[in-house]
CSV table of C-alpha atoms and ligand atoms in Angstrom, one decimal:
chain,number,residue,atom,x,y,z
I,123,UNK,CA,36.9,50.4,6.0
I,124,UNK,CA,38.1,53.5,4.2
I,125,UNK,CA,41.5,53.1,2.3
I,126,UNK,CA,44.2,55.8,2.8
I,127,UNK,CA,45.1,57.4,-0.5
I,128,UNK,CA,48.9,57.0,-1.0
I,129,UNK,CA,51.3,59.0,-3.1
I,130,UNK,CA,52.7,55.7,-4.4
I,131,UNK,CA,49.3,55.2,-6.3
I,132,UNK,CA,50.6,57.8,-8.8
I,133,UNK,CA,53.5,55.6,-9.8
I,134,UNK,CA,51.3,52.5,-9.9
I,135,UNK,CA,48.2,53.8,-11.7
I,136,UNK,CA,49.0,57.0,-13.6
I,137,UNK,CA,50.8,57.7,-16.8
I,138,UNK,CA,54.2,58.9,-15.8
I,139,UNK,CA,54.2,62.1,-17.9
I,140,UNK,CA,54.4,64.1,-14.6
I,141,UNK,CA,56.7,63.8,-11.6
I,142,UNK,CA,54.6,65.3,-8.8
I,143,UNK,CA,56.0,66.3,-5.3
I,144,UNK,CA,56.2,63.6,-2.7
I,145,UNK,CA,53.3,65.1,-0.7
I,146,UNK,CA,49.6,65.3,-1.6
I,147,UNK,CA,47.9,68.6,-1.0
I,148,UNK,CA,44.4,68.1,0.3
I,149,UNK,CA,43.1,71.5,1.4
I,150,UNK,CA,43.8,75.2,0.6
I,151,UNK,CA,42.6,78.6,1.5
I,152,UNK,CA,44.0,81.9,0.1
I,153,UNK,CA,47.7,81.5,-0.4
I,154,UNK,CA,48.1,78.5,2.1
I,155,UNK,CA,47.8,74.9,1.2
I,156,UNK,CA,48.0,71.9,3.5
I,157,UNK,CA,49.0,68.3,2.7
I,158,UNK,CA,47.7,65.0,4.0
I,159,UNK,CA,49.9,65.2,7.1
I,160,UNK,CA,48.5,68.6,8.0
I,161,UNK,CA,51.8,70.4,7.0
I,162,UNK,CA,51.3,74.1,5.8
I,163,UNK,CA,52.8,75.5,2.6
I,164,UNK,CA,52.8,79.1,1.3
I,165,UNK,CA,51.7,79.0,-2.3
I,166,UNK,CA,53.9,81.1,-4.6
I,167,UNK,CA,53.0,79.0,-7.6
I,168,UNK,CA,49.2,79.6,-7.8
I,169,UNK,CA,48.7,76.2,-9.6
I,170,UNK,CA,51.1,77.6,-12.4
I,171,UNK,CA,49.5,81.1,-12.6
I,172,UNK,CA,46.0,79.7,-12.4
I,173,UNK,CA,44.6,80.4,-9.0
I,174,UNK,CA,44.4,84.2,-9.7
I,175,UNK,CA,42.3,84.9,-6.6
I,176,UNK,CA,43.9,82.3,-4.3
I,177,UNK,CA,42.4,79.1,-3.1
I,178,UNK,CA,38.6,78.9,-2.2
I,179,UNK,CA,37.9,82.4,-2.8
I,180,UNK,CA,34.4,83.0,-1.2
I,181,UNK,CA,32.8,84.8,-4.1
I,182,UNK,CA,34.0,82.3,-6.6
I,183,UNK,CA,32.7,79.5,-4.3
I,184,UNK,CA,29.4,81.2,-4.2
I,185,UNK,CA,29.2,81.7,-7.9
I,186,UNK,CA,30.1,78.1,-8.6
I,187,UNK,CA,27.6,76.8,-6.1
I,188,UNK,CA,24.9,79.0,-7.4
I,189,UNK,CA,25.5,77.8,-11.1
I,190,UNK,CA,25.6,74.2,-9.8
I,191,UNK,CA,22.1,74.7,-8.6
I,192,UNK,CA,20.9,76.0,-12.1
I,193,UNK,CA,22.7,74.4,-15.1
I,194,UNK,CA,25.9,72.4,-15.5
I,195,UNK,CA,26.2,71.6,-19.1
I,196,UNK,CA,23.9,72.0,-22.1
I,197,UNK,CA,26.1,71.6,-25.2
I,198,UNK,CA,26.6,74.1,-28.0
I,199,UNK,CA,23.4,73.5,-29.7
I,200,UNK,CA,22.2,76.0,-27.2
I,201,UNK,CA,23.9,79.0,-25.7
I,202,UNK,CA,23.8,79.9,-22.0
I,203,UNK,CA,23.5,83.0,-19.8
I,204,UNK,CA,26.9,82.6,-18.1
I,205,UNK,CA,28.9,82.4,-21.4
I,206,UNK,CA,27.1,85.4,-23.0
I,207,UNK,CA,27.8,87.5,-19.8
I,208,UNK,CA,31.5,86.5,-20.0
I,209,UNK,CA,31.9,87.1,-23.8
I,210,UNK,CA,30.2,90.6,-23.4
I,211,UNK,CA,32.6,91.4,-20.5
I,212,UNK,CA,35.8,90.4,-22.3
I,213,UNK,CA,34.7,92.3,-25.5
I,214,UNK,CA,33.8,95.4,-23.5
I,215,UNK,CA,37.1,95.4,-21.7
I,216,UNK,CA,39.6,94.5,-24.5
I,217,UNK,CA,40.5,95.2,-28.2
I,218,UNK,CA,38.2,92.3,-29.2
I,219,UNK,CA,34.8,92.0,-30.8
I,220,UNK,CA,34.3,88.4,-30.5
I,221,UNK,CA,35.1,85.5,-28.1
I,222,UNK,CA,35.4,81.8,-28.5
I,223,UNK,CA,35.6,79.6,-25.5
I,224,UNK,CA,37.3,76.2,-24.9
I,225,UNK,CA,38.8,74.4,-22.0
I,226,UNK,CA,42.6,75.0,-21.9
I,227,UNK,CA,45.4,77.2,-23.1
I,228,UNK,CA,46.5,74.8,-25.7
I,229,UNK,CA,42.9,74.7,-27.2
I,230,UNK,CA,42.8,78.4,-27.2
I,231,UNK,CA,46.1,78.6,-29.2
I,232,UNK,CA,44.9,75.7,-31.4
I,233,UNK,CA,41.8,77.8,-32.2
I,234,UNK,CA,43.9,80.9,-32.8
I,235,UNK,CA,46.4,79.1,-35.2
I,236,UNK,CA,43.6,77.3,-37.1
I,237,UNK,CA,41.7,80.7,-37.4
I,238,UNK,CA,44.9,82.5,-38.7
I,239,UNK,CA,45.6,79.8,-41.3
I,240,UNK,CA,41.9,79.8,-42.6
I,241,UNK,CA,41.7,83.6,-42.6
I,242,UNK,CA,44.8,83.8,-44.7
I,243,UNK,CA,43.8,80.9,-46.9
I,244,UNK,CA,40.3,82.3,-47.5
I,245,UNK,CA,41.6,85.9,-48.1
I,246,UNK,CA,45.0,85.5,-49.8
I,247,UNK,CA,45.3,81.8,-51.0
I,248,UNK,CA,47.0,78.6,-49.9
I,249,UNK,CA,50.5,79.8,-50.0
I,250,UNK,CA,50.1,82.3,-47.1
I,251,UNK,CA,50.4,79.6,-44.4
I,252,UNK,CA,53.7,80.3,-42.6
I,253,UNK,CA,53.5,80.7,-38.7
I,254,UNK,CA,56.3,82.5,-37.1
I,255,UNK,CA,56.9,82.0,-33.3
I,256,UNK,CA,59.9,82.5,-31.0
I,257,UNK,CA,62.6,80.3,-29.5
I,258,UNK,CA,62.0,79.2,-25.9
I,259,UNK,CA,58.3,80.1,-26.2
I,260,UNK,CA,55.5,77.7,-25.0
I,261,UNK,CA,52.1,77.4,-26.5
I,262,UNK,CA,50.7,74.1,-25.3
I,263,UNK,CA,50.8,70.4,-25.9
I,264,UNK,CA,48.6,69.6,-28.8
I,265,UNK,CA,50.6,68.5,-31.9
I,266,UNK,CA,50.1,72.0,-33.6
I,267,UNK,CA,50.8,74.1,-30.5
I,268,UNK,CA,53.8,72.0,-29.3
I,269,UNK,CA,55.3,72.4,-32.8
I,270,UNK,CA,54.7,76.1,-32.8
I,271,UNK,CA,56.2,76.4,-29.2
I,272,UNK,CA,60.0,77.2,-29.5
I,273,UNK,CA,61.3,74.3,-27.4
I,274,UNK,CA,62.2,71.3,-29.5
I,275,UNK,CA,62.5,68.9,-26.6
I,276,UNK,CA,58.6,69.0,-26.4
I,277,UNK,CA,57.9,68.2,-30.0
I,278,UNK,CA,60.8,66.1,-31.4
I,279,UNK,CA,59.4,62.8,-30.4
I,280,UNK,CA,56.1,63.3,-32.3
I,281,UNK,CA,57.1,63.6,-35.9
I,282,UNK,CA,55.9,64.1,-38.5
I,283,UNK,CA,55.0,67.6,-37.3
I,284,UNK,CA,52.8,70.3,-38.8
I,285,UNK,CA,54.6,72.2,-41.4
I,286,UNK,CA,55.5,75.9,-42.3
I,287,UNK,CA,56.5,76.9,-38.8
I,288,UNK,CA,59.5,79.0,-38.2
I,289,UNK,CA,61.2,79.8,-34.9
I,290,UNK,CA,63.1,83.0,-34.6
I,291,UNK,CA,65.1,84.5,-31.6
I,292,UNK,CA,62.9,86.4,-29.2
I,293,UNK,CA,63.3,90.2,-28.8
I,294,UNK,CA,65.5,90.2,-31.9
I,295,UNK,CA,64.3,92.9,-34.4
I,296,UNK,CA,66.6,92.2,-37.2
I,297,UNK,CA,65.8,88.4,-37.3
I,298,UNK,CA,62.0,89.1,-37.8
I,299,UNK,CA,62.7,91.9,-40.2
I,300,UNK,CA,64.8,89.7,-42.4
I,301,UNK,CA,62.4,86.7,-42.4
I,302,UNK,CA,58.8,87.8,-42.4
I,303,UNK,CA,57.3,87.6,-45.9
I,304,UNK,CA,54.1,87.7,-47.9
I,305,UNK,CA,53.8,84.0,-47.0
I,306,UNK,CA,53.6,84.5,-43.3
I,307,UNK,CA,50.0,84.2,-42.1
I,308,UNK,CA,50.6,84.8,-38.4
I,309,UNK,CA,53.2,85.7,-35.8
I,310,UNK,CA,52.4,84.3,-32.4
I,311,UNK,CA,54.2,85.7,-29.2
I,312,UNK,CA,54.1,85.7,-25.5
I,313,UNK,CA,54.4,89.2,-24.1
I,314,UNK,CA,56.4,87.6,-21.4
I,315,UNK,CA,57.9,84.2,-22.1
I,316,UNK,CA,56.7,82.3,-19.1
I,317,UNK,CA,57.5,78.7,-19.0
I,318,UNK,CA,60.7,79.3,-21.1
I,319,UNK,CA,62.3,81.6,-18.5
I,320,UNK,CA,60.1,84.6,-17.5
I,321,UNK,CA,61.6,87.0,-20.2
I,322,UNK,CA,59.5,90.2,-20.8
I,323,UNK,CA,59.3,91.5,-24.5
I,324,UNK,CA,61.0,94.7,-25.2
I,325,UNK,CA,58.2,97.3,-26.0
I,326,UNK,CA,60.0,98.0,-29.3
I,327,UNK,CA,59.9,94.3,-30.2
I,328,UNK,CA,56.2,94.1,-29.9
I,329,UNK,CA,55.7,97.4,-31.7
I,330,UNK,CA,57.8,96.2,-34.6
I,331,UNK,CA,55.9,92.8,-34.7
I,332,UNK,CA,52.7,95.0,-35.1
I,333,UNK,CA,54.2,97.0,-37.8
I,334,UNK,CA,55.6,94.1,-39.8
I,335,UNK,CA,52.3,92.2,-39.4
I,336,UNK,CA,50.4,95.1,-40.9
I,337,UNK,CA,53.0,95.5,-43.7
I,338,UNK,CA,52.8,91.9,-44.7
I,339,UNK,CA,49.0,91.2,-43.9
I,340,UNK,CA,49.9,88.6,-41.2
I,341,UNK,CA,47.9,88.3,-38.0
I,342,UNK,CA,49.5,89.1,-34.7
I,343,UNK,CA,48.5,86.7,-32.0
I,344,UNK,CA,49.4,87.3,-28.3
I,345,UNK,CA,49.5,84.3,-26.0
I,346,UNK,CA,48.4,85.8,-22.9
I,347,UNK,CA,47.6,82.5,-21.3
I,348,UNK,CA,50.1,83.1,-18.6
I,349,UNK,CA,50.3,87.0,-18.6
I,350,UNK,CA,46.5,87.6,-18.8
I,351,UNK,CA,43.7,88.3,-16.3
I,352,UNK,CA,45.6,90.8,-14.1
I,353,UNK,CA,48.9,88.8,-13.8
I,354,UNK,CA,51.0,91.8,-14.9
I,355,UNK,CA,48.9,94.5,-13.2
I,356,UNK,CA,46.8,95.0,-16.2
I,357,UNK,CA,43.8,93.1,-17.4
I,358,UNK,CA,46.0,91.8,-20.3
I,359,UNK,CA,49.7,92.6,-20.7
I,360,UNK,CA,49.2,94.2,-24.1
I,361,UNK,CA,47.3,97.0,-22.5
I,362,UNK,CA,50.6,98.1,-20.7
I,363,UNK,CA,52.6,97.6,-23.9
I,364,UNK,CA,50.1,99.7,-26.0
I,365,UNK,CA,50.3,97.2,-28.8
I,366,UNK,CA,47.0,95.5,-29.9
I,367,UNK,CA,47.0,92.0,-31.3
I,368,UNK,CA,44.6,90.7,-33.9
I,369,UNK,CA,43.9,87.5,-31.7
I,370,UNK,CA,44.6,87.1,-28.0
I,371,UNK,CA,44.5,83.8,-26.1
I,372,UNK,CA,43.7,83.5,-22.5
I,373,UNK,CA,43.2,80.5,-20.0
I,374,UNK,CA,45.0,79.7,-16.8
I,375,UNK,CA,44.1,82.6,-14.3
I,376,UNK,CA,40.8,83.2,-16.4
I,377,UNK,CA,38.9,80.5,-14.5
I,378,UNK,CA,40.7,81.1,-11.2
I,379,UNK,CA,41.2,77.3,-10.9
I,380,UNK,CA,38.2,76.1,-13.0
I,381,UNK,CA,39.3,75.0,-16.5
I,382,UNK,CA,38.4,77.4,-19.2
I,383,UNK,CA,40.2,78.9,-22.2
I,384,UNK,CA,39.2,81.8,-24.6
I,385,UNK,CA,40.3,83.2,-27.8
I,386,UNK,CA,39.5,86.8,-28.5
I,387,UNK,CA,39.6,88.5,-31.9
I,388,UNK,CA,38.2,91.1,-34.2
I,389,UNK,CA,35.0,90.8,-36.1
I,390,UNK,CA,36.4,90.5,-39.6
I,391,UNK,CA,38.7,87.7,-38.5
I,392,UNK,CA,36.1,85.8,-36.5
I,393,UNK,CA,33.8,85.7,-39.5
I,394,UNK,CA,35.7,83.0,-41.2
I,395,UNK,CA,34.8,80.6,-38.4
I,396,UNK,CA,31.2,79.6,-39.5
I,397,UNK,CA,29.2,76.8,-37.9
I,398,UNK,CA,31.0,73.5,-38.5
I,399,UNK,CA,34.5,75.0,-39.1
I,400,UNK,CA,35.6,74.7,-35.5
I,401,UNK,CA,34.2,73.5,-32.2
I,402,UNK,CA,34.3,71.8,-28.8
I,403,UNK,CA,31.9,69.9,-26.6
I,404,UNK,CA,32.7,71.6,-23.3
I,405,UNK,CA,33.8,75.0,-24.4
I,406,UNK,CA,31.6,77.8,-22.9
I,407,UNK,CA,30.3,75.3,-20.3
I,408,UNK,CA,28.0,77.3,-17.9
I,409,UNK,CA,29.9,76.3,-14.8
I,410,UNK,CA,33.3,77.4,-16.2
I,411,UNK,CA,31.9,80.6,-17.8
I,412,UNK,CA,30.1,81.6,-14.5
I,413,UNK,CA,33.3,81.3,-12.5
I,414,UNK,CA,35.4,83.0,-15.2
I,415,UNK,CA,32.9,85.9,-15.4
I,416,UNK,CA,33.2,86.4,-11.6
I,417,UNK,CA,37.1,86.2,-11.8
I,418,UNK,CA,37.1,88.8,-14.5
I,419,UNK,CA,34.7,91.2,-12.4
I,420,UNK,CA,36.9,90.9,-9.5
I,421,UNK,CA,40.3,91.2,-11.2
I,422,UNK,CA,39.4,94.0,-13.5
I,423,UNK,CA,39.0,96.6,-10.7
I,424,UNK,CA,41.7,99.4,-10.3
I,425,UNK,CA,42.2,98.5,-6.5
I,426,UNK,CA,43.0,94.8,-7.4
I,427,UNK,CA,45.3,95.7,-10.4
I,428,UNK,CA,47.2,98.4,-8.4
I,429,UNK,CA,47.6,95.8,-5.6
I,430,UNK,CA,49.3,93.6,-8.1
I,431,UNK,CA,51.9,96.4,-8.9
I,432,UNK,CA,52.3,97.0,-5.1
I,433,UNK,CA,52.9,93.5,-4.4
I,434,UNK,CA,55.4,93.3,-7.4
I,435,UNK,CA,57.5,96.2,-5.8
I,436,UNK,CA,57.3,94.6,-2.3
I,437,UNK,CA,58.2,91.1,-3.5
I,438,UNK,CA,61.0,92.2,-5.7
I,439,UNK,CA,62.5,94.4,-2.9
I,440,UNK,CA,62.6,91.6,-0.5
I,441,UNK,CA,63.8,89.2,-3.0
I,442,UNK,CA,66.7,91.4,-4.1
I,443,UNK,CA,67.6,91.9,-0.3
I,444,UNK,CA,67.6,88.2,0.1
I,445,UNK,CA,69.7,87.8,-3.0
I,446,UNK,CA,72.3,90.5,-1.6
I,447,UNK,CA,72.8,88.1,1.4
I,448,UNK,CA,73.4,84.9,-0.7
I,449,UNK,CA,74.2,86.1,-4.2
I,450,UNK,CA,72.7,83.1,-6.0
I,451,UNK,CA,70.6,84.9,-8.5
I,452,UNK,CA,72.2,86.8,-11.5
I,453,UNK,CA,68.9,88.4,-12.5
I,454,UNK,CA,65.5,89.1,-11.0
I,455,UNK,CA,62.9,90.0,-13.6
I,456,UNK,CA,59.2,89.9,-14.6
I,457,UNK,CA,56.1,92.1,-14.4
I,458,UNK,CA,53.3,92.2,-11.8
I,459,UNK,CA,53.2,88.9,-10.1
I,460,UNK,CA,55.0,86.8,-12.8
I,461,UNK,CA,58.5,86.9,-11.5
I,462,UNK,CA,61.7,85.0,-12.4
I,463,UNK,CA,65.0,84.6,-10.5
I,464,UNK,CA,67.7,83.3,-12.6
I,465,UNK,CA,70.4,81.2,-10.9
I,466,UNK,CA,74.0,82.5,-11.2
I,467,UNK,CA,76.5,80.4,-13.1
I,468,UNK,CA,77.6,78.3,-10.2
I,469,UNK,CA,74.1,77.2,-9.5
I,470,UNK,CA,72.7,76.7,-13.1
I,471,UNK,CA,70.7,73.6,-13.7
I,472,UNK,CA,69.6,73.4,-10.1
I,473,UNK,CA,66.3,75.3,-10.0
I,474,UNK,CA,64.3,72.1,-9.3
I,475,UNK,CA,66.7,71.2,-6.6
I,476,UNK,CA,66.0,74.5,-4.9
I,477,UNK,CA,62.2,74.3,-5.3
I,478,UNK,CA,62.3,70.7,-3.8
I,479,UNK,CA,64.2,72.1,-0.7
I,480,UNK,CA,61.7,74.9,-0.7
I,481,UNK,CA,58.8,72.5,-0.5
I,482,UNK,CA,60.6,70.8,2.6
I,483,UNK,CA,60.6,74.1,4.2
I,484,UNK,CA,56.8,74.8,3.4
I,485,UNK,CA,56.9,76.8,0.2
I,486,UNK,CA,55.5,75.9,-3.2
I,487,UNK,CA,57.4,77.5,-6.0
I,488,UNK,CA,57.8,77.0,-9.7
I,489,UNK,CA,60.7,76.7,-12.1
I,490,UNK,CA,60.9,78.1,-15.6
I,491,UNK,CA,63.6,75.8,-17.2
I,492,UNK,CA,66.5,74.4,-15.3
I,493,UNK,CA,68.0,77.7,-14.3
I,494,UNK,CA,65.1,79.9,-13.3
I,495,UNK,CA,62.8,80.0,-10.2
I,496,UNK,CA,59.4,81.3,-11.1
I,497,UNK,CA,56.8,82.8,-8.9
I,498,UNK,CA,53.2,83.3,-9.9
I,499,UNK,CA,51.3,83.7,-6.6
I,500,UNK,CA,47.6,84.8,-6.3
I,501,UNK,CA,47.0,88.4,-7.3
I,502,UNK,CA,45.6,89.1,-3.9
I,503,UNK,CA,48.3,87.2,-1.8
I,504,UNK,CA,48.5,88.8,1.7
I,505,UNK,CA,51.8,90.7,2.3
I,506,UNK,CA,52.2,88.6,5.3
I,507,UNK,CA,52.2,85.4,3.2
I,508,UNK,CA,54.8,87.1,0.9
I,509,UNK,CA,57.0,87.7,4.0
I,510,UNK,CA,56.6,84.2,5.3
I,511,UNK,CA,57.2,82.6,1.9
I,512,UNK,CA,60.4,84.5,1.5
I,513,UNK,CA,61.5,83.4,5.0
I,514,UNK,CA,60.9,79.8,4.0
I,515,UNK,CA,62.8,80.5,0.7
I,516,UNK,CA,65.7,81.7,2.6
I,517,UNK,CA,65.8,78.6,4.8
I,518,UNK,CA,65.8,76.5,1.6
I,519,UNK,CA,68.6,78.8,0.1
I,520,UNK,CA,70.7,78.4,3.2
I,521,UNK,CA,70.6,74.5,2.8
I,522,UNK,CA,71.1,75.0,-1.0
I,523,UNK,CA,74.4,76.8,-0.7
I,524,UNK,CA,75.7,75.0,2.2
J,877,LIG,C1,52.0,81.0,-22.6
J,877,LIG,C2,51.3,79.6,-22.5
J,877,LIG,N1,50.6,79.2,-23.5
J,877,LIG,C3,49.9,78.0,-23.5
J,877,LIG,C4,49.9,77.2,-22.4
J,877,LIG,C5,49.2,76.0,-22.4
J,877,LIG,O1,48.1,76.0,-21.5
J,877,LIG,P1,47.3,74.6,-21.1
J,877,LIG,O2,48.4,73.9,-20.2
J,877,LIG,O3,46.2,75.1,-20.4
J,877,LIG,O4,47.0,73.9,-22.3
J,877,LIG,C6,50.7,77.6,-21.2
J,877,LIG,C7,50.7,76.7,-20.1
J,877,LIG,O5,51.8,76.7,-19.4
J,877,LIG,C8,51.4,78.8,-21.3
J,877,LIG,O6,52.1,79.2,-20.2
């Protein structure tokens, strides 16, 4: 007899480093998700900015199935057609000359940080090793990336931590001007701080980082793991800001739900990674690369990218009207379909409580820290799903404030 899978199994059998919702999603299509009981949810989370084209996109399904028939895995002793197509596409559509593939955002940043350290050591000597990052940033969960991230709560339990890492306030020009030096090998920055509160960089801040990195021969790394692949209405957010990094990391939406990460860089920097200096078993896997190649082809079209900007305006307009009725958010911000709604003073610390109520009303939403609701729906979400999701959010807010 078939055993029914229970949510309680999570507590019995799984390492408790997550606290998943009480329901188990079993099926999804577009921007709708259904749980074991058949209850429907509108998905404003997109798997944390991952399901860039919604769930079960027919072209991605076809691509995956077609690659499944051909080649699943071959290892990096051989290259494969899917990864070559993807690398060519990313290089042809960005500042980069070269691509490296891995399986997650943390691994992409790990590769970027290792590359920056090695580039500086090879070219300028061992003293040039400092990495500057920013408070409230998030760069992943490996020991190196969690230490580089600007949220001590994620790294403090794992000492001793990697050294020569400095955290400065974000969007603060004088702090970086005063601190950066000949010993800095890299500056890593999210063009929009995602997990740490959905805070867009000021254009002048990114511009100044570029200027200072050039002056001090430091590499500028853009972590576009959350902002990349159409999320802001541009293939990558740097393209709107008009500031080019030396290294860019991408993951999340790149695979549209299939795990893949990428690090993009210039030829002269890539050249310090020779065979044996860095690697991965699964990176550039043909299944992941085939899906990602199709994701990039679909996303990088004017109609889709313009659609993201239209959805931004539509979503923000409705959200601000909703807020006029309840006055619970002090600030609505973000770019494209990476949106944040900061709870006003009276409600601070209660973002999770609100998303829990939203789930009861049939809406999946995210938080970005204890005070901010975060929305990262599919880039092609139907306008009617935005409408319905916000109706359900309103029902949750009515219960939240009462
Ligand atoms: C900006 C940013 N960098 C890195 C990561 C880490 O990515 P992953 O969880 O795939 O390792 C995340 C994930 O939330 C992120 O938002």
